Structure formats: C-alpha cells, structure tokens
Coordinates of C-alpha atoms (C1' of nucleotides) in Angstrom, one line a residue:
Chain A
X1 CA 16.8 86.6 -154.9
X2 CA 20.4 86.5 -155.7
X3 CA 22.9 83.7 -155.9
X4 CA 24.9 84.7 -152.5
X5 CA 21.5 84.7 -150.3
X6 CA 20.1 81.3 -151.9
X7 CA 23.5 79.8 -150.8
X8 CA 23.6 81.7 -147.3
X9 CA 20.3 80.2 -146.9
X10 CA 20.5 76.9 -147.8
X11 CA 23.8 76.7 -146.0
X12 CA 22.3 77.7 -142.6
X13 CA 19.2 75.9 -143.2
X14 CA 21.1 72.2 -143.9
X15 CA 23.5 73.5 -140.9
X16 CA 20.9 74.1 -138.4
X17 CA 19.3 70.7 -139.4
X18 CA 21.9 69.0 -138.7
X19 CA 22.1 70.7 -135.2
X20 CA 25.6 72.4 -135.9
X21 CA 26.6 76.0 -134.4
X22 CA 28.7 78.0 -137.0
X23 CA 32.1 77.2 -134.8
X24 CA 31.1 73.5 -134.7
X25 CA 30.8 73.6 -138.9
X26 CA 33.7 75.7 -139.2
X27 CA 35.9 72.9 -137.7
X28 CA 34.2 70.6 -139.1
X29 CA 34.5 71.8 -142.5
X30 CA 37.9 73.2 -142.2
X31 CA 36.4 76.8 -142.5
X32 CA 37.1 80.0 -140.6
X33 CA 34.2 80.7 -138.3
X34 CA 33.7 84.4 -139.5
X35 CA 34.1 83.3 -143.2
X36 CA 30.9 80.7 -142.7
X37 CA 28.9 83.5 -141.0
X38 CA 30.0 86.1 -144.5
X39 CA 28.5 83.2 -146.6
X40 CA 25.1 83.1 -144.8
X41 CA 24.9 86.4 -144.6
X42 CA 25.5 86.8 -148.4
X43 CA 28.0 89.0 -148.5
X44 CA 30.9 86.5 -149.3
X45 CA 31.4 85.5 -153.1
X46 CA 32.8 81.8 -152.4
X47 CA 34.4 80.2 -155.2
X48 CA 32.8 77.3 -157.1
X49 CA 35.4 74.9 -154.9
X50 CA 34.4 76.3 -151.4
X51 CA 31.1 75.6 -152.6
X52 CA 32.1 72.0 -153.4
X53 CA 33.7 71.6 -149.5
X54 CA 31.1 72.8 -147.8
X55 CA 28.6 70.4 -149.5
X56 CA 30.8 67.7 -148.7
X57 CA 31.0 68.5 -145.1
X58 CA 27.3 69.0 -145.2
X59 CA 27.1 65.4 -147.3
X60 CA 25.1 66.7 -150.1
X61 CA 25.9 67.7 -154.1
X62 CA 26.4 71.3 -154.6
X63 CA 23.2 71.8 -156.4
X64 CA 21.4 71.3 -153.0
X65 CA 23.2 74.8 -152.0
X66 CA 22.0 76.5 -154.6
X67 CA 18.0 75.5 -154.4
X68 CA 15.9 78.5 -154.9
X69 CA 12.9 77.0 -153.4
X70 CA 13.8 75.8 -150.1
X71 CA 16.2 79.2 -149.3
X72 CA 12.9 80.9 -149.9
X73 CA 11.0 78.8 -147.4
X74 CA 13.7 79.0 -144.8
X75 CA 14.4 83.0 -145.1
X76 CA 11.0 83.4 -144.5
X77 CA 10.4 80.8 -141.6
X78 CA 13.1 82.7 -140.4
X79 CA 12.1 86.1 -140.2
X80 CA 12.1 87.5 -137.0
X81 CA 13.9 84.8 -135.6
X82 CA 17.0 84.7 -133.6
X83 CA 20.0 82.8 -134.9
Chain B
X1 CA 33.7 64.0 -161.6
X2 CA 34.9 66.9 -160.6
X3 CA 32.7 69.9 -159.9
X4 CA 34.8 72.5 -162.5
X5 CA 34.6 69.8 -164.6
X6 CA 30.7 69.6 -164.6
X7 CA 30.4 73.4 -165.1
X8 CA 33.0 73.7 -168.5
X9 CA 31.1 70.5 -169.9
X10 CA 27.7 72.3 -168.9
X11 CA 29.0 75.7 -170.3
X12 CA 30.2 74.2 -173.6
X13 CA 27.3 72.0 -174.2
X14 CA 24.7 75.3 -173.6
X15 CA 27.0 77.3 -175.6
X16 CA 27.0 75.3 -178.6
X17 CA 23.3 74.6 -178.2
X18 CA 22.9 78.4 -179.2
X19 CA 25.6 78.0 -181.9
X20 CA 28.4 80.8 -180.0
X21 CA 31.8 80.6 -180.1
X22 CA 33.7 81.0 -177.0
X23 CA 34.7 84.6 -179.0
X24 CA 30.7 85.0 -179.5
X25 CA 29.5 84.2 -175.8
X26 CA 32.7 85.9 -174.3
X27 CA 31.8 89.2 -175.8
X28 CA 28.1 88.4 -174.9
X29 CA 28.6 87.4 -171.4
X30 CA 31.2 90.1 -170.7
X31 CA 34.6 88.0 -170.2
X32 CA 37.8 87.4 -171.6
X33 CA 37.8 84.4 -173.9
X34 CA 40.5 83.0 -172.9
X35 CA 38.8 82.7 -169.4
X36 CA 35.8 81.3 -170.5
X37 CA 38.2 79.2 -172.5
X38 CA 39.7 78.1 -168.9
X39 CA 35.8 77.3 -167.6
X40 CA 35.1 74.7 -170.4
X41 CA 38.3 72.9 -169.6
X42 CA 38.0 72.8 -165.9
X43 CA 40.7 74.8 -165.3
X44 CA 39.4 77.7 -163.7
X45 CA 37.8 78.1 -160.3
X46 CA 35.0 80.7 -160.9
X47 CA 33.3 82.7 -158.1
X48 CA 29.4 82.0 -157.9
X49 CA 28.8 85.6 -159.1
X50 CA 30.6 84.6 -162.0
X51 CA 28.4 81.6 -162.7
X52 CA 25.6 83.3 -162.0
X53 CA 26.3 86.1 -165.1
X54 CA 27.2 83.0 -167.2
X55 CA 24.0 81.5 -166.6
X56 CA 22.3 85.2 -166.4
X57 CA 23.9 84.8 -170.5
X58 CA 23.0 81.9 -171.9
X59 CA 19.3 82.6 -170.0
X60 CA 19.0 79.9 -167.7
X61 CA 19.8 79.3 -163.9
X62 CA 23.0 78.4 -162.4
X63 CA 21.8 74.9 -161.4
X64 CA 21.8 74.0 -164.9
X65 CA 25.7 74.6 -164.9
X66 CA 26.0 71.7 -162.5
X67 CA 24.0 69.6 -163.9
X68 CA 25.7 66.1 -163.0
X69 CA 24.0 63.6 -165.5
X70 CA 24.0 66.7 -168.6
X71 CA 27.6 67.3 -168.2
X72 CA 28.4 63.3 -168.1
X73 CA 26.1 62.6 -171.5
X74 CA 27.7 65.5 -172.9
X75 CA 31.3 64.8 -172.3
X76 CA 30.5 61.1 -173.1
X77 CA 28.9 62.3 -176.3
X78 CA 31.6 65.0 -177.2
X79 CA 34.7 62.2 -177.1
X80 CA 37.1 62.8 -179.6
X81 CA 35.3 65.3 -181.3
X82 CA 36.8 68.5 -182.3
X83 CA 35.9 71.8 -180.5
Chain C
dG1 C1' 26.8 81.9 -130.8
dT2 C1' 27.0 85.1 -134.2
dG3 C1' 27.9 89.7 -136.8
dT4 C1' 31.4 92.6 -138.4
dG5 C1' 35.6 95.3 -140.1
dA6 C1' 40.1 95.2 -141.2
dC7 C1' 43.8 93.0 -142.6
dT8 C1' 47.4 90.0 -145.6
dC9 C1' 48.2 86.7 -149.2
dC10 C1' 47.2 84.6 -153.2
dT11 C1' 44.2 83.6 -157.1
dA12 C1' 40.6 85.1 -160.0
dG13 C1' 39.9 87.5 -164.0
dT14 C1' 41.8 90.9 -167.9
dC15 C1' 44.4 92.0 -171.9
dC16 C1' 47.7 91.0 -175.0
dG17 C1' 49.7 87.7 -178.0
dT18 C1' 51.2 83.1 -180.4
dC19 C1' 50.3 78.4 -182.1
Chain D
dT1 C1' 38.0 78.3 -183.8
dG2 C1' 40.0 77.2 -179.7
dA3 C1' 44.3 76.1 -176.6
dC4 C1' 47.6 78.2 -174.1
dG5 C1' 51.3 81.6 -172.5
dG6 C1' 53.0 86.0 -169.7
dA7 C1' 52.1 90.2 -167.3
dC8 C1' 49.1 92.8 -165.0
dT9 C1' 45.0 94.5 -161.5
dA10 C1' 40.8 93.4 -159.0
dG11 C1' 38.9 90.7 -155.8
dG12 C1' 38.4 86.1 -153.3
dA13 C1' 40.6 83.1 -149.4
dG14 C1' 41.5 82.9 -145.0
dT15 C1' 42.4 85.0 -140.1
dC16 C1' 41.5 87.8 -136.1
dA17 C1' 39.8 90.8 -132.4
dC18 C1' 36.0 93.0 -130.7
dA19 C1' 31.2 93.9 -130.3

DNA sequence: GTGTGACTCCTAGTCCGTC
DNA sequence: TGACGGACTAGGAGTCACA
C-alpha cells in the first residue's frame, strides 16, 4: 500500500469519526477543501509539516496518520461505500 | 519537539547504526547530501514520498522516522558529540 | 458533500562549491 | 566527515470553478 493511500485513509477514517465533512475539517484545520479531498484520495504528496497540522487539528501524533493497519481496515470497510 | 526535528534525529541515529556517512546513504538513497544533510538538522521540510524512499533505504518503515521516544534518547545521547 | 483539473506562487530538492 | 552557501529546476502549497 503506499505511503499517500495509508495517510488518505487514516485521514478520512479519524475525520469521519469525529463526524466532520471535508469543508467542516478544512476550516477547521486551515486547509483548502479540494487540497483535503487530494490527500485522501492519495494523490497529493503533503509535506512532512502539513502532516504535522492536520494531526493537530485531528488531536493525534503524526504517527497515527501513517498506521498501516487501521488504513487497511478502513479502505476495505469502505469498499463500495459512499463518501 | 518538533516533528523535522524527530525525523533528522531518527535519520541520523539509523544511519549511523549501519555505519554510512551522509556521502554513503546519499548516494544509496538517491539524494543530494547536502539535502540529507538539511534532514538531520531539521531544516528541511521533506515530502512523505521523500520519507518514504529514506525509509525504503535504510529498510525500515517510515514510522520509525518519527519515532518520538528514539529520536529524544538519541539526541539526549548524541549531546555534544561530534558528527 | 465530494471529486477533479487547471492554475499561480513558492519551496523542495539538485548540483556545484567552500570552510 | 559534515555544515553551509548560491543558483538552478522540479514539484508541493494553496485556490477556484465546475461537475
């Protein structure tokens, strides 16, 4: 699995947890809306510091982001599923 | 401590666990040395694609380049040594 | 609510060198 | 052996309109 689609994954897995819409998380995070959607997606490359605001505004350490195990899970519990 | 600041301590500490210069893993890893130079110090803001070949180099996964508690013994341990 | 392409601006990353 | 500089090119940061 590569790096971008672990993060994408994790990212919209701790987002939809928390009950945020990608516009909500953008403000909240001080993001562009169609930037967040590139990062779930995968097909952004985000620097090392985006990384480290995003977690923040998500309240967990950037290692969380990068979890190989739990973006597996959710990509698959999330096959076929709308967004 | 600052995230960039985990990964150069990280990089540096798995680096001269394999006994590389910066020259050495530079030329292995595919970058300029003064860049990976930049890493180690905390100076640089590398992409996650970028970590990810770094890791992809020294053979382990990116997670271990943000190791919090690794990076802290390791600076703690490296004080006033040389490089 | 989200995916997507196209765009500008600025920094990441390279290559050379010196200390 | 590694820190650090300048000049350069590739690519990330950040925004928007439209689907």
């Amino acid at each position: 699995m590569d790096i971008r689609d672990r993060i994408g994954w994790n990212l919209r897995r701790l987002r939809k947890e928390r009950n945020f819409t990608q516009e909500e998380f953008a403000t909240d995070s001080g993001f562009d809306r169609g930037y967040i959607s590139g990062i779930e997606r995968g097909v952004r490359n985000p620097s090392i510091l985006v990384l480290a605001r995003i977690a923040k505004a998500l309240d967990v350490d950037v290692i969380e982001l990068l979890d190989p195990v739990k973006a597996q899970q959710f990509a698959k519990s999330a096959r076929g599923q709308p967004y």
